[in-house]
Tab-separated table of C-alpha atoms and ligand atoms in Angstrom:
chain	number	residue	atom	x	y	z
H	201	MET	CA	-2.257	-11.544	-9.221
H	202	THR	CA	-3.573	-15.092	-8.242
H	203	ALA	CA	-3.883	-16.267	-4.823
H	204	THR	CA	-1.111	-18.748	-5.417
H	205	ASN	CA	1.279	-16.380	-6.580
H	206	ASP	CA	0.518	-14.047	-3.734
H	207	LEU	CA	1.075	-16.628	-1.220
H	208	LEU	CA	4.080	-18.237	-2.778
H	209	ASN	CA	5.835	-14.775	-2.762
H	210	ARG	CA	4.916	-14.555	0.939
H	211	TYR	CA	6.185	-18.105	1.474
H	212	ALA	CA	9.505	-17.029	-0.105
H	213	GLU	CA	9.967	-14.058	2.633
H	214	ALA	CA	8.765	-16.057	5.743
H	215	LEU	CA	10.027	-19.626	5.244
H	216	LEU	CA	13.298	-21.157	5.316
H	217	GLY	CA	14.539	-21.949	1.508
H	218	VAL	CA	15.317	-25.674	1.792
H	219	PHE	CA	12.160	-26.941	-0.140
H	220	GLY	CA	12.773	-24.484	-3.091
H	221	ARG	CA	9.526	-22.851	-4.428
H	222	PRO	CA	6.859	-24.910	-3.851
H	223	ALA	CA	4.428	-26.097	-6.788
H	224	LEU	CA	1.085	-25.141	-5.386
H	225	VAL	CA	-0.513	-23.536	-2.191
H	226	LEU	CA	-3.021	-26.294	-1.345
H	227	ASP	CA	-6.281	-25.623	0.303
H	228	ARG	CA	-8.554	-28.749	0.797
H	229	GLY	CA	-9.057	-32.142	-0.331
H	230	GLU	CA	-11.624	-34.789	-0.566
H	231	GLY	CA	-10.871	-38.424	-1.552
H	232	CYS	CA	-8.299	-38.644	-4.065
H	233	TYR	CA	-8.574	-34.949	-5.052
H	234	VAL	CA	-7.064	-31.705	-3.644
H	235	TRP	CA	-7.889	-28.049	-4.580
H	236	ASP	CA	-5.421	-25.239	-4.460
H	237	VAL	CA	-6.300	-21.824	-3.262
H	238	ASP	CA	-7.337	-20.465	-6.750
H	239	GLY	CA	-9.927	-23.554	-6.989
H	240	VAL	CA	-8.021	-25.636	-9.575
H	241	ARG	CA	-8.544	-29.397	-8.768
H	242	TYR	CA	-5.760	-31.930	-9.009
H	243	LEU	CA	-6.075	-35.717	-8.872
H	244	ASP	CA	-3.523	-36.525	-5.878
H	245	LEU	CA	-1.446	-39.471	-7.335
H	246	LEU	CA	1.254	-38.723	-4.576
H	247	GLY	CA	-0.909	-39.025	-1.432
H	248	GLY	CA	1.522	-36.379	0.440
H	249	ILE	CA	4.426	-38.882	-0.642
H	250	ALA	CA	2.724	-42.007	0.438
H	251	VAL	CA	1.056	-40.361	3.547
H	252	SER	CA	-2.943	-39.933	2.908
H	253	ALA	CA	-3.373	-43.675	2.824
H	254	LEU	CA	-7.308	-43.051	3.025
H	255	GLY	CA	-6.904	-40.247	0.892
H	256	HIS	CA	-8.145	-36.484	2.162
H	257	ASN	CA	-10.955	-35.625	4.571
H	258	HIS	CA	-11.989	-39.482	5.008
H	259	PRO	CA	-14.887	-39.863	7.088
H	260	GLU	CA	-13.531	-42.720	9.616
H	261	LEU	CA	-10.133	-40.575	10.172
H	262	VAL	CA	-12.162	-37.300	10.525
H	263	ALA	CA	-14.555	-38.956	13.057
H	264	ALA	CA	-11.675	-40.679	15.017
H	265	VAL	CA	-9.362	-37.475	15.294
H	266	SER	CA	-12.476	-35.284	15.892
H	267	LYS	CA	-13.226	-37.417	18.903
H	268	GLN	CA	-10.069	-37.519	20.366
H	269	VAL	CA	-9.387	-33.781	20.316
H	270	ALA	CA	-12.666	-33.170	22.098
H	271	SER	CA	-11.635	-35.972	24.704
H	272	GLN	CA	-7.583	-35.559	25.252
H	273	ILE	CA	-5.102	-34.564	22.918
H	274	HIS	CA	-1.706	-35.000	24.873
H	275	ILE	CA	-0.681	-36.683	28.331
H	276	SER	CA	2.874	-37.266	28.506
H	277	ASN	CA	4.795	-40.407	28.575
H	278	PHE	CA	4.547	-40.637	32.564
H	279	PHE	CA	1.082	-41.796	31.413
H	280	THR	CA	-0.341	-43.971	28.834
H	281	SER	CA	-3.899	-44.119	27.057
H	282	ARG	CA	-6.202	-46.886	25.627
H	283	ALA	CA	-5.681	-45.655	22.005
H	284	GLN	CA	-1.690	-46.061	22.545
H	285	ILE	CA	-2.200	-49.469	23.924
H	286	GLU	CA	-4.489	-50.414	21.388
H	287	LEU	CA	-2.469	-49.393	18.674
H	288	ALA	CA	0.585	-51.063	19.999
H	289	GLU	CA	-1.263	-54.310	20.259
H	290	ARG	CA	-2.619	-53.949	16.934
H	291	LEU	CA	0.896	-53.379	15.151
H	292	LEU	CA	2.032	-56.533	16.730
H	293	SER	CA	-0.649	-58.603	15.397
H	294	LEU	CA	-0.623	-57.021	11.942
H	295	ALA	CA	3.423	-57.500	11.702
H	296	GLU	CA	2.529	-61.028	12.806
H	297	ALA	CA	5.280	-60.482	15.739
H	298	PRO	CA	6.088	-63.325	18.071
H	299	ALA	CA	5.742	-63.036	21.846
H	300	GLY	CA	7.981	-60.703	23.308
H	301	SER	CA	7.721	-58.229	20.463
H	302	ARG	CA	7.259	-54.363	21.423
H	303	VAL	CA	6.737	-51.046	19.767
H	304	PHE	CA	8.168	-47.646	20.587
H	305	LEU	CA	5.993	-44.625	18.880
H	306	THR	CA	7.498	-41.743	17.260
H	307	ASN	CA	6.327	-38.687	15.560
H	308	SER	CA	7.995	-39.073	12.039
H	309	GLY	CA	10.112	-41.518	9.892
H	310	THR	CA	13.105	-39.835	10.915
H	311	GLU	CA	12.744	-40.608	14.382
H	312	SER	CA	11.977	-44.092	14.015
H	313	LEU	CA	15.222	-44.435	12.522
H	314	GLU	CA	16.930	-42.882	15.100
H	315	ALA	CA	15.510	-45.165	17.401
H	316	ALA	CA	16.474	-48.003	15.312
H	317	ILE	CA	19.974	-46.676	15.226
H	318	LYS	CA	20.140	-46.705	19.148
H	319	LEU	CA	18.798	-50.329	18.982
H	320	ALA	CA	22.138	-51.155	16.431
H	321	ARG	CA	24.515	-49.488	18.980
H	322	ARG	CA	23.067	-51.815	21.897
H	323	THR	CA	24.564	-54.686	20.066
H	324	GLY	CA	27.866	-53.478	21.119
H	325	ARG	CA	28.928	-53.458	17.479
H	326	ARG	CA	29.888	-49.997	16.265
H	327	GLY	CA	29.165	-50.844	12.450
H	328	ILE	CA	25.962	-50.435	10.559
H	329	LEU	CA	25.627	-51.534	7.108
H	330	ALA	CA	23.091	-49.251	4.694
H	331	MET	CA	22.267	-49.433	1.092
H	332	ALA	CA	23.624	-47.518	-1.707
H	333	GLY	CA	20.295	-45.307	-2.860
H	334	ALA	CA	18.930	-45.481	0.543
H	335	PHE	CA	16.829	-42.790	2.051
H	336	HIS	CA	16.372	-42.867	5.635
H	337	GLY	CA	15.688	-39.203	6.695
H	338	ARG	CA	17.631	-36.125	7.432
H	339	SER	CA	18.685	-36.009	11.024
H	340	THR	CA	22.589	-36.513	11.511
H	341	GLY	CA	21.816	-39.734	12.472
H	342	ALA	CA	19.361	-41.008	9.954
H	343	LEU	CA	21.211	-38.920	7.312
H	344	ALA	CA	24.409	-41.293	8.164
H	345	LEU	CA	22.109	-43.996	6.869
H	346	THR	CA	20.947	-42.072	3.791
H	347	ALA	CA	23.245	-42.486	0.791
H	348	LYS	CA	22.737	-39.165	-1.550
H	349	ALA	CA	26.094	-37.325	-1.174
H	350	ALA	CA	24.187	-33.851	-1.904
H	351	TYR	CA	22.380	-34.327	1.380
H	352	ARG	CA	25.388	-35.449	3.511
H	353	GLU	CA	28.366	-33.524	2.431
H	354	PRO	CA	27.391	-30.216	3.815
H	355	PHE	CA	27.270	-31.704	7.226
H	356	GLU	CA	29.702	-34.299	7.500
H	357	PRO	CA	30.939	-35.598	9.731
H	358	LEU	CA	27.929	-37.917	10.364
H	359	LEU	CA	27.796	-40.826	12.674
H	360	PRO	CA	30.803	-42.632	12.337
H	361	GLY	CA	30.563	-46.371	11.710
H	362	VAL	CA	27.935	-46.580	8.721
H	363	ARG	CA	29.036	-48.015	5.564
H	364	HIS	CA	27.104	-48.101	2.233
H	365	ILE	CA	27.055	-51.238	0.142
H	366	PRO	CA	25.209	-51.864	-3.344
H	367	TYR	CA	21.717	-52.416	-3.010
H	368	ASP	CA	20.205	-56.093	-3.880
H	369	ASP	CA	23.762	-57.559	-3.937
H	370	LEU	CA	24.198	-60.542	-1.572
H	371	ASP	CA	27.529	-61.058	-2.341
H	372	ALA	CA	28.348	-57.419	-1.417
H	373	LEU	CA	26.603	-57.868	1.732
H	374	GLU	CA	28.435	-61.144	2.634
H	375	ALA	CA	31.862	-59.490	2.081
H	376	ALA	CA	30.927	-56.387	4.100
H	377	LEU	CA	29.302	-58.199	7.107
H	378	GLY	CA	32.082	-58.615	9.258
H	379	PRO	CA	32.072	-59.071	13.113
H	380	ASP	CA	32.209	-55.309	13.727
H	381	VAL	CA	28.417	-54.838	11.969
H	382	GLY	CA	25.836	-54.822	14.414
H	383	ALA	CA	22.796	-53.977	12.173
H	384	VAL	CA	21.908	-54.086	8.435
H	385	VAL	CA	19.403	-51.177	7.687
H	386	LEU	CA	17.554	-51.280	4.306
H	387	GLU	CA	14.213	-50.674	2.626
H	388	PRO	CA	12.487	-53.675	1.136
H	389	ILE	CA	11.707	-51.460	-1.815
H	390	GLN	CA	13.787	-48.351	-2.127
H	391	GLY	CA	11.257	-45.356	-2.154
H	392	GLU	CA	13.335	-42.352	-2.698
H	393	ALA	CA	15.926	-44.098	-4.970
H	394	GLY	CA	13.160	-44.417	-7.696
H	395	VAL	CA	11.224	-47.348	-6.524
H	396	ILE	CA	13.684	-49.800	-6.778
H	397	GLU	CA	12.547	-53.470	-6.229
H	398	PRO	CA	15.351	-56.328	-5.162
H	399	HIS	CA	15.441	-59.595	-6.731
H	400	PRO	CA	12.929	-62.083	-5.391
H	401	GLY	CA	15.143	-63.971	-2.554
H	402	TYR	CA	17.246	-60.889	-1.798
H	403	LEU	CA	15.417	-60.054	1.563
H	404	ALA	CA	15.524	-63.623	2.367
H	405	GLY	CA	19.246	-63.836	1.908
H	406	VAL	CA	19.827	-60.764	3.735
H	407	ARG	CA	18.039	-62.502	6.577
H	408	GLU	CA	19.985	-65.582	6.280
H	409	LEU	CA	23.324	-63.611	6.315
H	410	THR	CA	22.355	-61.489	9.311
H	411	ARG	CA	21.169	-64.509	11.270
H	412	ARG	CA	24.324	-66.332	10.605
H	413	ARG	CA	26.703	-63.436	11.629
H	414	GLY	CA	24.803	-62.031	14.515
H	415	ALA	CA	23.597	-58.605	13.250
H	416	LEU	CA	20.217	-57.361	13.303
H	417	MET	CA	18.342	-56.793	10.064
H	418	ILE	CA	16.143	-53.713	10.475
H	419	VAL	CA	13.635	-53.148	7.427
H	420	ASP	CA	12.845	-49.423	7.101
H	421	GLU	CA	9.228	-49.640	5.870
H	422	VAL	CA	8.197	-45.928	6.388
H	423	GLN	CA	7.464	-45.794	2.801
H	424	THR	CA	6.441	-49.091	2.095
H	425	GLY	CA	4.333	-50.255	5.104
H	426	VAL	CA	0.854	-49.888	6.328
H	427	GLY	CA	-0.492	-51.406	3.007
H	428	ARG	CA	1.069	-49.303	0.340
H	429	THR	CA	2.606	-52.431	-1.436
H	430	GLY	CA	-0.442	-54.786	-0.913
H	431	ASP	CA	0.598	-56.294	2.240
H	432	TRP	CA	0.476	-54.655	5.633
H	433	PHE	CA	4.328	-54.677	5.444
H	434	ALA	CA	6.408	-55.347	2.452
H	435	PHE	CA	8.786	-57.599	4.288
H	436	GLN	CA	5.610	-59.989	4.528
H	437	ALA	CA	5.591	-60.632	0.942
H	438	ALA	CA	9.294	-61.909	1.211
H	439	GLY	CA	8.171	-64.565	3.636
H	440	ILE	CA	10.914	-63.152	6.411
H	441	ARG	CA	10.839	-61.866	9.726
H	442	PRO	CA	13.056	-58.663	10.577
H	443	ASP	CA	14.730	-58.193	13.918
H	444	ALA	CA	13.162	-54.720	13.820
H	445	MET	CA	11.048	-52.356	11.444
H	446	THR	CA	10.435	-48.434	11.224
H	447	LEU	CA	7.334	-47.002	10.237
H	448	ALA	CA	5.675	-43.728	9.550
H	449	LYS	CA	4.231	-41.865	6.455
H	450	GLY	CA	0.969	-43.667	5.905
H	451	LEU	CA	0.290	-44.972	9.567
H	452	GLY	CA	-1.383	-41.800	10.703
H	453	GLY	CA	-3.161	-41.022	7.338
H	454	GLY	CA	-1.563	-37.621	7.504
H	455	VAL	CA	-1.333	-37.175	11.264
H	456	PRO	CA	2.209	-37.081	12.225
H	457	ILE	CA	3.113	-40.570	13.694
H	458	GLY	CA	5.945	-43.261	13.558
H	459	ALA	CA	6.879	-46.609	15.300
H	460	LEU	CA	9.680	-48.859	15.794
H	461	VAL	CA	8.654	-52.259	16.236
H	462	THR	CA	10.979	-54.779	17.717
H	463	PHE	CA	10.692	-58.561	17.021
H	464	GLY	CA	11.031	-61.051	19.978
H	465	PRO	CA	12.043	-60.618	23.472
H	466	GLU	CA	15.841	-60.273	23.066
H	467	VAL	CA	15.601	-57.573	20.415
H	468	SER	CA	12.945	-55.908	22.291
H	469	ALA	CA	15.104	-56.139	25.775
H	470	MET	CA	17.778	-54.077	24.110
H	471	LEU	CA	16.243	-50.659	25.033
H	472	GLN	CA	15.587	-50.396	28.452
H	473	PRO	CA	13.734	-47.890	30.901
H	474	GLY	CA	15.526	-44.587	30.458
H	475	MET	CA	17.389	-45.285	27.301
H	476	HIS	CA	15.028	-43.700	24.802
H	477	GLY	CA	12.178	-41.260	25.194
H	478	SER	CA	9.867	-38.535	23.034
H	479	THR	CA	7.554	-35.826	24.327
H	480	PHE	CA	4.854	-36.681	21.648
H	481	GLY	CA	5.627	-39.930	20.714
H	482	GLY	CA	2.380	-41.886	21.020
H	483	ASN	CA	0.189	-39.172	22.081
H	484	PRO	CA	-3.535	-40.279	22.224
H	485	LEU	CA	-4.438	-37.972	18.948
H	486	ALA	CA	-1.931	-39.457	16.740
H	487	ALA	CA	-2.628	-43.112	18.204
H	488	ALA	CA	-6.264	-42.467	17.695
H	489	ALA	CA	-5.654	-41.543	13.824
H	490	ALA	CA	-3.637	-44.391	13.513
H	491	LEU	CA	-5.997	-46.680	14.912
H	492	ALA	CA	-8.674	-45.425	12.497
H	493	VAL	CA	-6.503	-45.836	9.379
H	494	LEU	CA	-5.416	-49.444	10.390
H	495	ASP	CA	-9.149	-50.256	10.790
H	496	THR	CA	-10.221	-48.583	7.582
H	497	ILE	CA	-7.671	-50.448	5.516
H	498	GLU	CA	-8.718	-53.815	6.979
H	499	ARG	CA	-12.685	-53.075	7.051
H	500	ASP	CA	-12.616	-51.607	3.325
H	501	GLY	CA	-10.196	-54.294	1.873
H	502	LEU	CA	-7.625	-51.540	0.978
H	503	LEU	CA	-4.700	-54.118	0.880
H	504	ALA	CA	-6.636	-56.026	-1.802
H	505	ASN	CA	-7.579	-52.778	-3.698
H	506	ALA	CA	-3.892	-51.618	-3.513
H	507	THR	CA	-2.709	-54.834	-5.270
H	508	ALA	CA	-5.427	-54.873	-7.838
H	509	MET	CA	-5.036	-51.299	-8.782
H	510	GLY	CA	-1.313	-51.602	-8.753
H	511	HIS	CA	-1.618	-54.302	-11.551
H	512	TYR	CA	-4.144	-52.451	-13.171
H	513	PHE	CA	-2.197	-49.362	-13.457
H	514	ALA	CA	1.185	-51.081	-14.853
H	515	GLU	CA	-0.810	-53.211	-17.312
H	516	ALA	CA	-2.576	-49.728	-18.330
H	517	VAL	CA	0.496	-48.263	-18.898
H	518	ALA	CA	2.065	-51.051	-20.542
H	519	ALA	CA	-1.015	-51.052	-23.176
H	520	LEU	CA	-0.111	-47.481	-23.993
H	521	ARG	CA	3.099	-48.722	-25.808
H	522	HIS	CA	4.065	-45.282	-25.710
H	523	PRO	CA	7.583	-44.960	-27.374
H	524	ALA	CA	8.705	-42.718	-24.689
H	525	ILE	CA	7.721	-44.849	-21.919
H	526	SER	CA	10.395	-47.945	-21.275
H	527	GLY	CA	8.143	-49.438	-18.259
H	528	THR	CA	7.070	-49.348	-14.701
H	529	ARG	CA	8.340	-50.548	-11.331
H	530	GLY	CA	7.150	-51.246	-8.080
H	531	ARG	CA	4.614	-53.234	-6.218
H	532	GLY	CA	0.830	-52.463	-4.977
H	533	LEU	CA	0.428	-48.836	-4.894
H	534	LEU	CA	4.140	-47.834	-4.935
H	535	ARG	CA	4.896	-47.338	-8.348
H	536	ALA	CA	7.582	-45.673	-10.983
H	537	VAL	CA	6.974	-45.113	-14.707
H	538	THR	CA	10.105	-44.954	-16.344
H	539	PHE	CA	11.020	-42.866	-19.185
H	540	GLU	CA	13.736	-43.607	-22.458
H	541	ARG	CA	14.952	-40.069	-21.882
H	542	PRO	CA	15.317	-38.015	-18.644
H	543	ILE	CA	12.113	-35.799	-18.977
H	544	ALA	CA	10.629	-36.761	-15.989
H	545	ALA	CA	10.912	-33.130	-14.300
H	546	VAL	CA	9.094	-31.826	-17.305
H	547	VAL	CA	6.384	-34.728	-17.140
H	548	ALA	CA	5.624	-33.658	-13.594
H	549	THR	CA	5.136	-30.075	-14.534
H	550	GLN	CA	3.077	-30.855	-17.446
H	551	ALA	CA	0.956	-33.583	-15.306
H	552	ARG	CA	0.465	-30.870	-12.944
H	553	ASP	CA	-0.677	-28.568	-15.664
H	554	ALA	CA	-3.331	-31.388	-16.753
H	555	GLY	CA	-4.305	-31.721	-13.137
H	556	PHE	CA	-2.286	-34.541	-12.012
H	557	ILE	CA	-0.285	-34.594	-8.865
H	558	ILE	CA	3.157	-37.101	-9.483
H	559	ASN	CA	6.857	-36.679	-8.294
H	560	PRO	CA	9.671	-36.939	-10.712
H	561	VAL	CA	11.714	-39.221	-8.474
H	562	ALA	CA	14.624	-39.549	-10.771
H	563	PRO	CA	15.783	-38.024	-13.839
H	564	ASP	CA	14.056	-40.522	-16.145
H	565	ALA	CA	11.233	-41.938	-13.396
H	566	ILE	CA	8.128	-40.531	-12.158
H	567	ARG	CA	6.687	-41.963	-8.516
H	568	LEU	CA	3.047	-42.599	-7.926
H	569	ALA	CA	1.943	-43.327	-4.243
H	570	PRO	CA	-1.859	-42.428	-4.265
H	571	PRO	CA	-4.288	-43.009	-1.765
H	572	LEU	CA	-5.191	-46.749	-1.183
H	573	ILE	CA	-8.654	-45.837	-1.836
H	574	ILE	CA	-7.951	-45.291	-5.433
H	575	GLY	CA	-10.359	-46.643	-8.136
H	576	ARG	CA	-10.348	-47.635	-11.890
H	577	PRO	CA	-11.793	-44.232	-12.937
H	578	GLU	CA	-9.067	-42.253	-11.359
H	579	VAL	CA	-6.345	-44.723	-12.665
H	580	ASP	CA	-7.832	-44.401	-16.361
H	581	ALA	CA	-8.006	-40.554	-16.059
H	582	PHE	CA	-4.224	-40.558	-15.384
H	583	VAL	CA	-3.260	-43.498	-17.854
H	584	SER	CA	-5.148	-41.879	-20.675
H	585	ALA	CA	-3.473	-38.240	-20.116
H	586	LEU	CA	-0.057	-39.968	-19.760
H	587	GLY	CA	0.713	-40.106	-23.323
H	588	PRO	CA	-0.030	-36.609	-24.345
H	589	ILE	CA	1.805	-35.274	-21.242
H	590	ALA	CA	4.985	-37.252	-22.254
H	591	ASP	CA	4.594	-36.058	-25.816
H	592	ARG	CA	4.468	-32.355	-24.642
H	593	ALA	CA	7.299	-33.001	-22.134
H	594	ILE	CA	9.261	-34.323	-25.110
H	595	GLU	CA	8.261	-31.082	-27.363
H	596	GLU	CA	9.041	-28.815	-24.547
H	597	MET	CA	12.359	-30.254	-24.099
H	598	SER	CA	13.436	-30.501	-27.955
U	750	PLP	C1	10.163	-40.503	4.078
U	750	PLP	C2	11.372	-41.466	4.694
U	750	PLP	C3	11.899	-41.526	5.808
U	750	PLP	C4	11.915	-40.333	6.657
U	750	PLP	O1	10.515	-40.108	7.058
U	750	PLP	P1	10.364	-38.529	7.922
U	750	PLP	O2	8.648	-38.911	8.445
U	750	PLP	O3	10.449	-37.634	6.656
U	750	PLP	O4	11.151	-38.203	8.647
U	750	PLP	C5	12.607	-42.563	6.345
U	750	PLP	N1	12.995	-43.642	5.407
U	750	PLP	C6	12.021	-43.857	4.252
U	750	PLP	C7	12.279	-45.206	3.703
U	750	PLP	C8	11.306	-42.862	3.674
U	750	PLP	O5	10.568	-42.954	2.620
């Protein structure tokens, strides 16, 4: 029996079954590669779902975390730390936030959305508009913003007042944006829905409508933020400034941390002392990790690399002219490859057997969110394998 099978049998007897049977038991990583417990190497093109921004075992992140661990891990929010303050200042600067903007630090995307929901509630209006296809997390508040019926229905009734409207549809938004709506929450590119990019001008249109109707525009950048799309934050490419933004995933490079950024003094004053909190949020260990991630992205030019490698990947896939591949979607290093037929799940299995980790994000689409350090050799390795992988998937399904 392989180490993998033995451990997965133990997993099944010990872990709650919410994730099904995991595909692999991973042991270690280096750069864009991970190894399983049987010593098999995989090219990690998913990066722990847009989390491992610097790849695995990055020397800067390892050094920063090691140093912080040896000094101080936790202090409680009765106190603060240099790392926490520097991280907040850094996020505000990278987000080009105006004077009076503020940061609340969390431990996950879901928690960042929970903070955003409380912000929305503070408008005094009870309605929140979210988008069809949206994913915002699994807690009962964040789940109310998440669209997928299979995730929601077993737990209803959820937080009241949330309505889902079509994404990338300004007419639908205008029709729904009544005086009861305190906030519009949306992803600048929908990640879990299959890497869905709205038309140019959509985010600017949402900004304009929300401003006119006095509702907050809250962008969920948990997946798109921290360089993933080639900008520090995806909203920046749209030339707008939201009222608030949520972050997590890539921020800590694998160390759990998230944030709510509130833009400007008015929005930032809506959550007053005592109105929100977190035991672990903003702890020095996670803050040091996030600072190292941001420093390394900047120092090593990883925004430009995300843009360049994203283009390179899309062009290489197009050049395959494979009959089963209908195209690519996305921006920077948040990408989907779409297929003519619903073969994505089998493609993902075949890819894994060939040594590549990807994610079947929709029946007809796979998602890639690789480390921002990825280079041409890794992209080439996957693209040259993709045709045969798709062929084998079609063969297996016929
Ligand atoms: C992953 C994700 C979340 C939830 O983040 P968790 O860290 O899993 O709680 C929220 N919003 C978006 C857009 C995401 O991609």
